[in-house]
C-alpha cells in the first residue's frame, strides 16, 4: 500500500512558452496560471470588474472551457460538484459586488464540507477601494470566516505566485475554498509570467504522517477491543482512503458506520457496514456506537447531527480520533488517542502493523450477534402503497434502474435523508451532498458540475420541490452546453423536513411550509427545452425513471410522492442518540 | 482562566483581521491585543490575552495555527514567562500637596512623568496588568481624566525549567 506523501499539486500542461522577458496583462497571468494548475473547466458569470479576465478567457478558450451560469450561486455549486466528483479543485469566476455576494452561499457550503475550490472575484480598481464605488463590496472581509485562505491582490507582480499558492492551499491537508479578489486595474497591469508552481510562503509543516508510536498504540487498542466501531466521514473520501479503510476493517472484522459525508467511503452493502449513524441513522449503527468500547473516528468532526446529546454519545467508549486537522481533534470530544494525520497514510500504517498479526476471527462473535439482532429488529424499511408513490420507493427504484452505479447529488431535506438511507453506495464520490451547511439549491447546479466532470457517468440530481425552485435557472446552462443533466424532483408539495418537525415537535402547526402552489414542472422543463416527465402513480414510476435516465439530454422527472411521509428513525435534536423515534 | 497567547503571523494586510475574526466567530474573548513586527519584518507577533478553560485555550491555539499565514502559536502562560503592559495616564493635579502625593506614587510604582502643566500631569507606567490596575486605583482619589493602555506583551523566560515543562505550542 502506498504510504508515500501524496503530491497533490496537479501538474497541468505548461502554457505555450513566451519569452520570459515579455510582459503580459494580469488577466493573462491569471488564466495561464490556472491552466498551469490543471484547470480545464471554469464556471462563471461576467461583469464590469472582470472584463479584462473574460477578454483573456476568450483568447484561451481552446485550453479551458467556461460555462456561463445564470446566477453566481450556481457557478460555485457547479464548481463544488465538479470538485466533489473528482477531488480536483473546482473553479468559479464572478464579478465584484453582487457577483461576489451571490457566490458567498456556495463558498460557505464548500467550507463546511472541506471542498477544494478557487473562487476568483472581481474587485473595483485599487484606487477606488473604500470609496463605496459602484459594485464595490468588501469581499475579502465578507468571506474571511468561510474561506481556508483569501487574497486581495494589490500588486500584479504577486498574482502568478498567488494563483499557484491558492491551488496548493485549496488541496493541502484539509481541503477548502480559497478566494482571490482581484481589482480591475491589477488585471490590466503588465508583469512577467513565471510558472513557479509550488509553495511560495514558508508557513507549512507537513503533519500528514502518523508517528510510529501512535500507530502502535492504536493497533494495541484495536486488538484489545471487544466492541469496536469505525465511525468514518468525509475525511476518508477527501484523502482517497477507501481502499485502506476496507483493508483494515476486513482484517479486524469490525463494524463500520459512515456519516452523511462519509457515505460511499465504505460500500453500503458490505456485510460489515451498519449504515449511516446519527439523527437519521440506522437503529443498529446508533446502538452499536452507544454500546461500543472503542470508537475509531476517522475524518469526522463529531457533528451535532451525528452525536445528538454530546455527553451521552458513545458513553463507554475510548476514542481514537484520526484527522488531518488538529483543531478537529478534541474540539467536542476528547479522544484517548489523538492522531493528527492524513486518513490514507494513517490507515495504511495501521494496516501494515496489523498485517503482521494473526487475528482471531471469532473474537468479535458476541458483538456481531448483538448487532445482527438490532439489524433484524429494526431494519430500514418502508411499506409501499397501491395508490401513492412512496419517497423511499423512488430511491429504491432509482437504485434498481441505475444498477446502483449512478452518482447521486442531492439537495437538502427529507429526500436527502431517504437517498442516504435507501441508495446503497459502492464507492467514494458516488454521493455528493451539502452536509455541513445544509444548502437548499445545491443539488441541481452541483449535479451539472459533476456531470461535466464525469461525462460518461450517469449523474442524477435528487432534489425536493422546494430546493429545486431555488436554483432551477441552471437548467438552461445545462441545455446550452449539452450537459445531459438528470433531475429527479421528489415532489410532496411541502418544505418536507420542516413540515415533519412541525408535525412531530410543534403539534402539527404547519407554519409556512405549504408549496402546493408551484409551477407545473413538466411545462417548466419544456419551456427550458428539456424533457419533462411526471409520475404520480406507483405503476408509472419505473417507466418514467427509465425514460428520463435513458434520454440523451436534459430530463426533469417530477415524481409526485406521498405528501406527509416522515424520515425514520429520528433522534430529536439534542437528544440521546440511542433514543430513536422509529415510527 | 486568563491566558496569554502569542501568535506569529505574516506581516500582511488583512492577516490580523483574520485572527480577530476567528476569535469572534468562535465565541472566544479578547481581553487585550497588541501587535508589532518581529525581528524579521516579514512577520508580526500578536499577543492576545483571553480567558477560558484548558480545552478552550487548546482550541484557540489549534484554530489559530490552522490559518495559512500563521507560523507559530504559543500559549505563553503555560510556560514560565514575563508579561508587561504599558499605560499613559492623564490626571488632574494641583500644585502643592496633591502633586507631592502623586510624585510619591510615581516613585513607589517606578512610573514616569512624561508631561506636566499647571493643572495636569501625564504619567507613564509599565508592569504587569495587576501593577497597572493597582496604580490606577491608587490614583483614583485624584481626577483621572483618561487612561490609554497598550494591552499585554509577553515573552517566555530563559528558564532552565523550559525543558521540563511541556507547554501548548503548535507550529502551523
XYZ file of C-alpha atoms in Angstrom:
755
model
C 0.000 0.000 0.000
C 1.262 3.432 -0.856
C 2.276 5.432 2.170
C 4.430 7.990 0.419
C 3.287 11.590 0.843
C 0.760 12.464 -1.782
C 1.778 15.074 -4.231
C -1.460 16.919 -4.508
C -0.455 19.729 -6.774
C -1.945 18.975 -10.149
C 0.660 19.080 -12.856
C -1.193 20.601 -15.738
C 0.131 21.201 -19.210
C 2.503 24.130 -19.304
C 1.158 27.101 -21.214
C 2.738 27.857 -24.510
C 6.116 29.361 -23.854
C 6.511 33.028 -24.434
C 9.858 34.628 -23.872
C 10.385 35.301 -20.161
C 11.005 38.996 -20.650
C 7.696 39.627 -22.361
C 5.262 41.360 -20.067
C 1.626 40.292 -20.157
C -1.584 41.545 -18.558
C -2.581 40.458 -15.066
C -5.675 38.864 -16.595
C -3.497 36.663 -18.787
C -1.234 35.761 -15.857
C -4.364 34.605 -14.025
C -5.628 32.473 -16.910
C -2.225 30.968 -17.684
C -1.629 30.306 -14.006
C -4.934 28.450 -13.754
C -4.226 26.417 -16.884
C -0.779 25.560 -15.492
C -2.560 24.254 -12.391
C -4.648 21.898 -14.487
C -7.819 23.958 -14.811
C -9.863 22.938 -17.840
C -13.292 23.957 -16.538
C -14.455 27.288 -15.126
C -17.964 28.197 -14.001
C -18.777 31.877 -14.007
C -20.699 34.948 -14.974
C -19.024 38.149 -16.216
C -19.403 41.736 -15.055
C -17.604 45.066 -15.181
C -14.755 44.273 -12.806
C -13.777 41.065 -14.607
C -13.966 42.300 -18.202
C -10.202 42.006 -18.766
C -10.270 38.469 -17.390
C -13.123 37.484 -19.705
C -11.243 39.054 -22.595
C -8.268 36.757 -21.908
C -10.556 33.812 -21.265
C -11.897 34.293 -24.782
C -8.370 34.091 -26.179
C -7.627 30.920 -24.192
C -10.986 29.266 -24.934
C -9.305 26.289 -26.614
C -7.467 25.418 -23.413
C -10.117 25.912 -20.788
C -13.897 25.776 -21.077
C -16.016 28.392 -19.390
C -19.626 27.564 -18.504
C -21.871 30.605 -18.335
C -24.221 30.085 -15.401
C -27.333 32.169 -14.820
C -26.647 33.051 -11.178
C -23.312 33.125 -9.336
C -24.569 30.754 -6.625
C -24.961 28.216 -9.428
C -21.349 28.815 -10.505
C -19.930 27.977 -7.104
C -22.199 24.950 -6.564
C -21.295 23.668 -10.041
C -17.600 24.098 -9.213
C -18.254 22.226 -5.956
C -19.996 19.417 -7.822
C -17.006 19.217 -10.150
C -14.598 19.135 -7.187
C -16.630 16.667 -5.110
C -16.962 14.272 -8.051
C -13.263 14.282 -8.933
C -11.209 15.517 -5.981
C -9.765 18.184 -8.265
C -10.001 21.880 -7.468
C -13.244 23.454 -8.709
C -13.040 26.973 -10.125
C -15.631 29.755 -10.165
C -15.214 33.246 -11.597
C -17.551 36.087 -10.654
C -17.596 39.855 -10.731
C -17.365 42.315 -7.842
C -20.185 43.386 -5.523
C -23.345 41.317 -6.112
C -21.341 38.740 -8.080
C -19.250 38.100 -5.004
C -22.134 38.188 -2.529
C -24.126 35.735 -4.666
C -21.119 33.417 -4.508
C -20.990 33.521 -0.705
C -23.522 30.703 -0.110
C -21.501 28.368 -2.311
C -18.214 29.320 -0.659
C -19.691 28.659 2.781
C -21.090 25.329 1.571
C -17.629 24.286 0.358
C -16.005 25.496 3.567
C -18.296 23.457 5.806
C -17.708 20.293 3.765
C -13.964 20.899 3.150
C -14.210 21.013 -0.644
C -11.226 22.346 -2.646
C -12.273 25.444 -4.612
C -10.624 28.516 -6.017
C -13.106 31.362 -6.376
C -11.946 34.379 -8.375
C -13.866 37.557 -7.600
C -13.503 40.840 -9.427
C -12.970 43.997 -7.400
C -13.223 47.704 -8.182
C -9.922 49.347 -9.205
C -7.391 49.679 -6.373
C -7.723 53.468 -6.207
C -11.492 53.182 -5.706
C -11.416 50.596 -2.914
C -13.079 52.033 0.171
C -14.980 54.765 -1.672
C -18.315 52.914 -1.922
C -17.767 52.659 -5.651
C -20.320 51.084 -7.981
C -20.481 47.317 -7.354
C -17.957 47.563 -4.555
C -18.179 45.238 -1.600
C -15.512 44.115 0.876
C -15.291 40.588 -0.483
C -12.136 39.845 1.499
C -13.844 40.866 4.738
C -17.168 39.183 3.988
C -15.546 35.859 3.178
C -12.958 35.700 5.992
C -14.980 33.318 8.197
C -15.805 30.952 5.311
C -12.519 30.508 3.480
C -9.446 28.433 4.074
C -7.475 31.394 2.812
C -8.053 34.539 0.743
C -6.169 37.218 -1.112
C -6.801 40.791 -2.141
C -4.262 41.196 -4.928
C -2.620 44.605 -4.624
C 0.270 44.116 -6.998
C 0.282 42.401 -10.367
C 3.787 41.076 -9.692
C 2.339 38.854 -6.925
C -0.512 37.462 -8.973
C 1.292 34.484 -10.511
C 2.527 33.100 -7.206
C -0.815 33.831 -5.525
C -2.606 31.688 -8.117
C -0.180 28.831 -7.558
C -0.407 29.056 -3.812
C -4.210 29.237 -3.939
C -4.383 25.925 -5.788
C -1.925 24.389 -3.356
C -3.779 25.590 -0.256
C -7.184 24.541 -1.592
C -5.962 20.917 -1.656
C -3.360 20.782 1.098
C -4.219 18.914 4.310
C -7.900 19.526 4.953
C -9.163 20.956 1.652
C -11.252 24.125 1.443
C -12.230 27.150 -0.612
C -9.712 29.893 -1.416
C -10.846 33.306 -2.649
C -8.720 35.541 -4.884
C -10.168 39.064 -5.026
C -8.589 40.976 -7.929
C -9.050 44.713 -8.506
C -9.782 45.561 -12.111
C -6.628 47.651 -12.605
C -4.446 44.736 -11.485
C -5.885 42.617 -14.303
C -4.822 45.320 -16.799
C -1.303 45.940 -15.472
C 1.669 44.228 -17.088
C 4.135 41.854 -15.486
C 6.289 38.871 -16.316
C 4.707 35.462 -16.088
C 6.712 32.740 -14.442
C 5.465 29.245 -13.852
C 6.780 28.908 -10.312
C 4.354 26.289 -9.061
C 4.947 25.108 -5.527
C 4.647 26.567 -2.085
C 5.768 30.127 -2.114
C 5.234 31.023 1.511
C 7.164 29.201 4.233
C 4.281 28.590 6.593
C 3.510 24.915 6.204
C 4.895 21.922 8.010
C 3.708 18.510 6.914
C 1.616 16.886 9.635
C 0.318 14.163 7.433
C 2.094 11.003 8.566
C 1.258 9.460 11.937
C 4.130 8.705 14.297
C 5.144 5.084 14.784
C 4.300 5.243 18.498
C 0.744 6.371 17.864
C 0.251 3.667 15.240
C 1.462 1.034 17.704
C -0.854 2.247 20.472
C -3.742 2.376 18.018
C -3.149 -1.197 16.898
C -2.904 -2.403 20.514
C -6.262 -0.783 21.264
C -7.802 -2.242 18.113
C -6.656 -5.741 19.030
C -7.868 -5.436 22.603
C -11.312 -4.022 21.826
C -14.359 -6.208 22.464
C -16.928 -3.923 20.839
C -15.152 -1.678 18.312
C -16.967 0.572 15.824
C -15.379 2.524 12.974
C -17.059 5.932 12.583
C -15.903 7.305 9.225
C -16.587 10.589 7.466
C -15.805 12.926 4.620
C -12.109 12.961 5.545
C -11.834 9.376 4.281
C -13.359 10.482 0.963
C -11.145 13.535 0.541
C -7.999 11.556 1.431
C -8.988 8.829 -1.069
C -8.544 6.324 1.735
C -11.416 3.929 0.955
C -9.157 1.005 -0.011
C -7.033 1.371 3.112
C -10.181 1.543 5.253
C -11.582 -1.591 3.644
C -8.322 -3.477 4.230
C -8.141 -2.514 7.906
C -11.758 -3.270 8.826
C -11.840 -6.542 6.891
C -8.686 -7.648 8.672
C -10.314 -6.825 12.015
C -13.830 -7.934 11.068
C -15.037 -4.723 12.723
C -18.334 -2.890 12.062
C -18.309 0.421 10.189
C -20.780 3.306 10.250
C -20.329 6.186 7.823
C -21.545 9.716 8.421
C -23.654 11.507 5.824
C -20.442 12.909 4.315
C -18.717 9.533 4.555
C -21.297 7.605 2.529
C -19.527 5.669 -0.207
C -16.185 5.650 1.606
C -17.172 2.147 2.675
C -19.525 0.075 0.485
C -23.032 0.383 1.953
C -23.879 -3.215 1.013
C -20.757 -4.654 2.668
C -21.771 -7.058 5.467
C -19.693 -5.032 7.938
C -21.493 -1.777 7.080
C -24.179 -0.776 9.598
C -25.449 2.148 7.546
C -25.317 5.800 8.458
C -25.341 6.909 12.095
C -26.817 9.977 13.727
C -30.098 11.842 13.604
C -31.476 9.737 10.731
C -29.061 6.872 11.162
C -29.935 3.220 11.435
C -31.046 1.612 14.669
C -28.086 -0.767 14.629
C -25.495 1.952 13.922
C -26.690 4.211 16.725
C -26.964 1.360 19.227
C -23.591 -0.071 18.245
C -21.957 3.308 18.863
C -23.828 3.666 22.156
C -22.507 0.315 23.393
C -19.064 0.308 21.788
C -15.945 0.112 23.921
C -13.698 1.561 21.216
C -14.751 4.187 18.691
C -12.339 4.684 15.811
C -13.269 8.081 14.406
C -11.657 8.835 11.050
C -12.084 12.092 9.124
C -15.086 13.100 11.203
C -15.848 16.045 13.471
C -18.420 14.803 15.987
C -21.085 16.956 14.350
C -24.237 17.559 16.379
C -26.328 15.779 13.715
C -24.225 12.690 14.437
C -23.811 12.818 18.201
C -27.109 14.213 19.428
C -26.539 14.951 23.103
C -22.759 15.008 23.192
C -22.097 13.617 26.649
C -24.213 10.535 26.025
C -22.580 9.796 22.660
C -20.547 6.581 22.794
C -20.572 6.980 26.577
C -18.445 3.966 27.476
C -16.078 4.044 24.517
C -12.464 5.013 24.356
C -11.910 7.152 21.286
C -9.186 7.055 18.668
C -9.575 10.166 16.522
C -7.690 10.343 13.230
C -7.927 13.681 11.430
C -5.628 15.777 9.275
C -6.916 18.913 11.027
C -5.564 19.132 14.586
C -8.321 21.561 15.547
C -10.964 18.899 14.904
C -9.402 16.666 17.496
C -10.675 17.370 20.978
C -12.970 20.162 19.768
C -16.089 18.369 21.005
C -14.908 15.014 22.365
C -11.506 14.476 23.877
C -10.038 11.296 22.433
C -7.825 8.878 24.366
C -5.644 8.604 21.262
C -5.393 11.705 19.063
C -3.860 11.034 15.656
C -3.139 14.131 13.575
C -2.620 12.524 10.189
C -3.927 12.060 6.710
C -6.518 9.251 6.797
C -4.906 7.366 3.924
C -1.468 7.377 5.496
C -2.747 6.555 8.962
C -4.862 3.623 7.752
C -2.011 2.314 5.584
C 0.352 2.426 8.550
C -2.221 0.712 10.784
C -2.755 -1.971 8.160
C 0.977 -2.543 7.769
C 1.205 -3.188 11.504
C -1.974 -5.292 11.620
C -0.915 -7.489 8.732
C 1.894 -8.876 10.877
C -0.677 -10.099 13.392
C -2.962 -13.099 13.345
C -6.464 -12.128 14.321
C -8.930 -14.487 15.896
C -11.901 -14.413 13.516
C -14.311 -15.352 16.312
C -13.183 -12.669 18.735
C -15.963 -10.259 17.817
C -18.568 -13.016 17.513
C -20.621 -11.923 20.522
C -20.521 -8.292 19.374
C -21.668 -9.217 15.884
C -24.553 -11.369 17.101
C -25.789 -8.416 19.134
C -25.506 -6.121 16.098
C -27.240 -8.643 13.810
C -30.117 -8.812 16.283
C -30.523 -4.993 16.172
C -30.415 -5.099 12.383
C -33.195 -7.692 12.286
C -35.256 -5.935 14.954
C -35.388 -2.571 13.175
C -34.240 -2.621 9.557
C -34.596 0.394 7.289
C -37.842 -0.358 5.545
C -40.901 1.202 4.074
C -44.284 -0.126 3.105
C -45.263 0.500 -0.469
C -48.780 1.624 -1.351
C -51.020 0.711 -4.273
C -52.169 4.243 -4.831
C -49.312 6.573 -3.901
C -45.599 6.619 -4.699
C -43.566 6.335 -1.505
C -40.447 8.526 -1.457
C -38.313 5.614 -0.241
C -39.666 3.587 -3.149
C -38.432 6.292 -5.543
C -34.880 5.842 -4.272
C -35.087 2.043 -4.307
C -36.403 2.147 -7.877
C -33.695 4.638 -8.858
C -31.122 2.219 -7.459
C -32.613 -0.595 -9.499
C -32.848 1.403 -12.728
C -29.243 2.664 -12.434
C -27.820 -0.701 -11.251
C -26.582 1.191 -8.203
C -23.922 2.906 -10.270
C -25.229 6.471 -10.632
C -23.563 9.423 -9.000
C -26.268 10.802 -6.736
C -26.271 14.525 -5.979
C -28.867 15.769 -3.549
C -30.338 18.926 -2.212
C -31.207 19.236 1.469
C -34.157 17.863 3.358
C -36.214 14.697 3.530
C -35.306 13.471 0.029
C -31.633 13.797 1.006
C -32.089 11.532 4.012
C -34.100 8.954 2.046
C -31.422 8.924 -0.661
C -28.763 8.474 2.035
C -30.718 5.612 3.596
C -32.050 3.731 0.559
C -29.370 4.024 -2.146
C -26.508 1.677 -1.208
C -23.338 3.370 -2.447
C -20.489 1.353 -3.847
C -17.660 3.838 -3.958
C -16.313 7.184 -2.775
C -17.502 10.278 -4.652
C -20.668 8.498 -5.746
C -22.625 10.572 -3.227
C -22.414 14.365 -3.333
C -24.401 16.324 -0.793
C -24.340 19.538 1.189
C -23.821 18.120 4.665
C -22.418 20.840 6.897
C -24.151 23.982 5.699
C -27.289 22.167 4.509
C -27.701 24.368 1.447
C -31.022 24.042 -0.348
C -30.466 24.773 -4.024
C -27.135 22.947 -4.036
C -28.311 19.814 -5.821
C -29.152 20.888 -9.359
C -26.107 23.064 -10.158
C -23.758 20.678 -8.301
C -25.085 17.784 -10.383
C -24.435 19.826 -13.513
C -20.816 20.383 -12.407
C -20.410 16.679 -11.595
C -21.872 15.641 -14.953
C -19.431 17.981 -16.741
C -16.553 16.403 -14.790
C -17.799 12.867 -15.461
C -19.312 12.895 -18.955
C -19.512 9.093 -19.134
C -21.298 8.557 -15.821
C -24.974 8.746 -15.030
C -25.353 11.678 -12.645
C -28.746 12.245 -11.021
C -29.776 15.311 -9.057
C -32.268 14.139 -6.448
C -33.992 17.269 -5.180
C -37.155 18.313 -3.403
C -39.740 20.620 -4.884
C -38.518 23.359 -2.513
C -34.798 23.273 -3.277
C -35.440 22.756 -6.991
C -37.120 26.154 -7.115
C -34.096 27.846 -5.559
C -31.623 27.195 -8.408
C -33.571 25.705 -11.331
C -32.397 28.556 -13.573
C -29.277 26.470 -14.218
C -31.319 24.031 -16.329
C -30.748 26.432 -19.199
C -26.977 26.302 -18.622
C -27.121 22.514 -18.984
C -29.183 22.914 -22.163
C -26.776 25.478 -23.596
C -23.732 23.210 -23.160
C -25.477 19.905 -23.950
C -24.870 18.568 -20.449
C -27.238 15.586 -20.102
C -28.397 16.607 -16.632
C -30.977 14.357 -14.974
C -33.143 15.883 -12.268
C -35.459 13.821 -10.121
C -37.834 16.018 -8.146
C -39.326 14.292 -5.163
C -42.447 16.393 -5.106
C -44.509 16.313 -1.923
C -45.786 19.890 -2.134
C -44.112 20.805 1.124
C -40.891 22.015 2.611
C -40.955 18.444 3.841
C -38.348 18.287 6.588
C -39.653 21.431 8.236
C -43.191 20.053 7.941
C -42.019 16.824 9.601
C -40.576 18.751 12.554
C -43.751 20.816 12.808
C -45.762 17.590 12.820
C -43.587 15.873 15.415
C -42.460 18.712 17.662
C -44.882 21.619 17.051
C -48.259 19.918 17.298
C -48.857 19.782 13.530
C -48.948 23.563 13.177
C -47.878 23.698 9.547
C -46.493 27.192 9.508
C -45.432 28.376 6.030
C -44.373 25.020 4.623
C -47.080 24.507 2.003
C -45.679 24.525 -1.536
C -48.775 23.125 -3.228
C -48.870 26.286 -5.357
C -45.874 25.593 -7.575
C -45.204 25.795 -11.284
C -46.016 22.832 -13.492
C -42.527 21.313 -13.503
C -43.169 19.374 -16.724
C -44.128 22.539 -18.587
C -41.223 24.378 -16.962
C -38.833 21.702 -18.234
C -40.301 22.038 -21.697
C -40.004 25.833 -21.566
C -36.278 25.348 -20.939
C -36.025 22.932 -23.851
C -35.621 19.883 -21.624
C -37.997 16.950 -21.473
C -40.398 16.913 -18.578
C -41.898 13.681 -17.259
C -44.276 13.054 -14.429
C -45.127 10.025 -12.348
C -47.887 10.259 -9.789
C -48.968 6.610 -9.551
C -46.729 3.708 -8.495
C -47.362 1.990 -11.815
C -45.737 4.896 -13.684
C -42.610 5.237 -11.573
C -40.201 2.797 -13.144
C -41.130 3.725 -16.679
C -40.635 7.443 -16.044
C -37.226 6.832 -14.462
C -36.177 4.645 -17.376
C -37.354 7.143 -19.926
C -35.791 10.120 -18.167
C -32.446 8.487 -17.444
C -32.103 6.998 -20.901
C -32.920 10.280 -22.636
C -29.893 11.811 -24.344
C -30.282 15.305 -22.970
C -31.670 17.179 -20.008
C -34.574 15.389 -18.334
C -36.676 16.684 -15.459
C -38.643 13.957 -13.685
C -41.430 15.235 -11.464
C -42.235 12.380 -9.097
C -45.324 13.113 -7.046
C -44.943 11.283 -3.737
C -46.939 10.829 -0.529
C -47.379 14.287 0.930
C -46.918 13.539 4.601
C -44.260 10.891 4.890
C -41.660 11.120 7.656
C -37.990 10.192 7.794
C -37.340 7.483 10.384
C -35.506 6.714 12.565
C -35.129 10.187 14.020
C -33.196 11.304 17.055
C -34.787 14.594 18.174
C -32.235 17.434 18.042
C -30.014 17.346 21.119
C -31.466 14.008 22.255
C -29.589 10.875 23.224
C -28.741 9.016 20.053
C -29.906 5.685 21.463
C -33.389 7.110 21.972
C -34.596 6.983 18.394
C -38.171 7.528 17.330
C -38.715 4.597 14.994
C -42.218 5.163 13.628
C -8.553 31.067 33.495
C -6.712 34.016 31.995
C -4.220 33.075 29.286
C -1.815 34.939 27.089
C -1.400 33.651 23.565
C 1.361 34.723 21.264
C 0.778 34.376 17.525
C 3.445 34.850 14.873
C 1.624 35.842 11.706
C 2.655 37.210 8.322
C 3.033 40.976 8.340
C 0.492 41.392 5.522
C -2.709 43.352 5.035
C -5.758 41.547 6.372
C -3.989 38.839 8.375
C -4.765 40.432 11.741
C -8.461 40.720 10.865
C -8.442 37.008 10.074
C -7.253 36.276 13.635
C -9.644 38.735 15.265
C -12.464 37.366 13.086
C -11.675 33.843 14.203
C -11.987 34.872 17.859
C -15.407 36.456 17.352
C -16.688 33.732 15.008
C -15.869 31.002 17.511
C -17.028 32.944 20.537
C -13.620 33.462 22.166
C -12.993 36.551 24.214
C -10.231 39.085 23.546
C -9.272 40.983 26.707
C -6.305 42.745 25.169
C -4.474 42.531 21.875
C -1.209 44.122 20.872
C 0.718 43.681 17.668
C 4.137 44.606 16.370
C 6.590 43.336 13.823
C 9.252 40.801 14.761
C 12.994 40.907 14.026
C 12.204 39.529 10.593
C 9.867 42.199 9.236
C 8.019 39.621 7.183
C 6.340 38.507 10.416
C 4.336 40.213 13.135
C 3.689 38.973 16.609
C 0.247 39.415 18.116
C -0.145 38.949 21.857
C -3.710 38.211 22.875
C -4.973 37.944 26.429
C -8.038 35.742 26.573
C -9.845 33.585 29.074
C -11.197 30.072 29.015
C -10.680 26.606 30.406
C -7.883 24.358 29.212
C -9.949 22.861 26.375
C -10.911 26.318 25.089
C -7.302 27.509 25.126
C -6.252 24.361 23.295
C -8.926 25.050 20.639
C -7.840 28.682 20.303
C -4.239 27.614 19.785
C -5.201 24.941 17.247
C -7.657 27.147 15.362
C -5.110 29.955 15.049
C -2.406 27.515 13.968
C -4.688 26.365 11.150
C -4.540 29.753 9.417
C -2.322 29.656 6.350
C -0.264 32.703 7.283
C 0.276 31.825 10.937
C 3.750 30.482 11.621
C 3.601 29.732 15.320
C 1.114 29.881 18.170
C 2.145 29.678 21.808
C 0.064 29.660 24.924
C 2.717 31.726 26.717
C 1.125 31.303 30.118
C 1.610 27.530 30.093
C 5.369 28.158 30.434
C 7.362 30.468 32.712
C 7.014 33.893 31.161
C 7.330 37.642 31.558
C 4.340 39.831 30.841
C 4.181 43.621 30.629
C 1.618 46.273 29.890
C 2.107 49.989 29.484
C -0.324 52.757 30.470
C -0.392 56.500 29.781
C -2.498 58.292 32.368
C -3.792 61.858 32.214
C -4.549 63.062 35.723
C -5.624 66.476 37.077
C -3.222 67.551 39.819
C -2.991 70.867 41.614
C 0.428 72.205 42.542
C 1.318 71.559 46.169
C 0.376 68.614 48.382
C -1.593 66.869 45.688
C 1.362 66.943 43.295
C 3.633 65.619 46.095
C 1.213 62.772 46.713
C 1.228 61.842 43.014
C 5.024 62.036 42.923
C 5.307 59.622 45.827
C 3.037 57.177 43.994
C 5.166 57.646 40.873
C 8.233 56.714 42.935
C 6.637 53.733 44.618
C 5.476 52.318 41.285
C 8.571 53.411 39.355
C 6.372 55.304 36.963
C 7.470 58.330 34.957
C 6.116 61.820 34.495
C 6.128 62.398 30.754
C 4.240 65.705 30.576
C 3.123 68.357 33.006
C 1.077 71.599 33.118
C -0.271 73.776 35.935
C -3.392 71.656 36.142
C -2.410 68.218 34.871
C 0.228 65.533 34.541
C 0.654 62.661 32.146
C 2.172 59.582 33.762
C 3.707 56.555 32.132
C 3.842 53.172 33.806
C 4.775 49.714 32.684
C 4.428 46.465 34.552
C 2.146 43.532 34.965
C -1.538 44.063 34.382
C -2.105 43.904 38.158
C 0.505 46.580 38.801
C -1.089 48.896 36.238
C -4.538 48.209 37.736
C -3.241 48.990 41.230
C -1.524 52.212 40.161
C -4.700 53.494 38.521
C -6.675 52.530 41.600
C -4.207 54.399 43.849
C -4.598 57.490 41.672
C -8.383 57.363 41.909
C -8.708 59.969 44.732
C -7.334 62.421 42.128
C -9.282 63.204 38.967
C -8.028 60.653 36.446
C -9.146 62.047 33.088
C -8.008 59.457 30.626
C -6.174 56.145 30.580
C -4.627 54.565 27.494
C -3.358 51.011 27.947
C -1.251 49.092 25.466
C -2.532 45.625 26.201
C -0.136 42.922 27.270
C 3.016 41.808 25.575
C 4.715 38.649 26.776
C 7.768 36.519 26.216
C 8.853 33.183 27.637
C 11.604 33.156 30.271
C 15.109 31.916 29.568
C 14.376 29.483 32.328
C 16.201 26.190 32.895
C 12.722 24.840 33.633
C 11.878 25.127 29.977
C 12.914 21.590 29.066
C 10.908 20.001 31.823
C 7.691 21.961 31.366
C 5.524 20.999 28.451
C 3.703 23.943 27.026
C 0.965 24.224 24.466
C 2.654 25.094 21.266
C 1.774 24.479 17.664
C 3.681 25.220 14.555
C 1.243 25.815 11.756
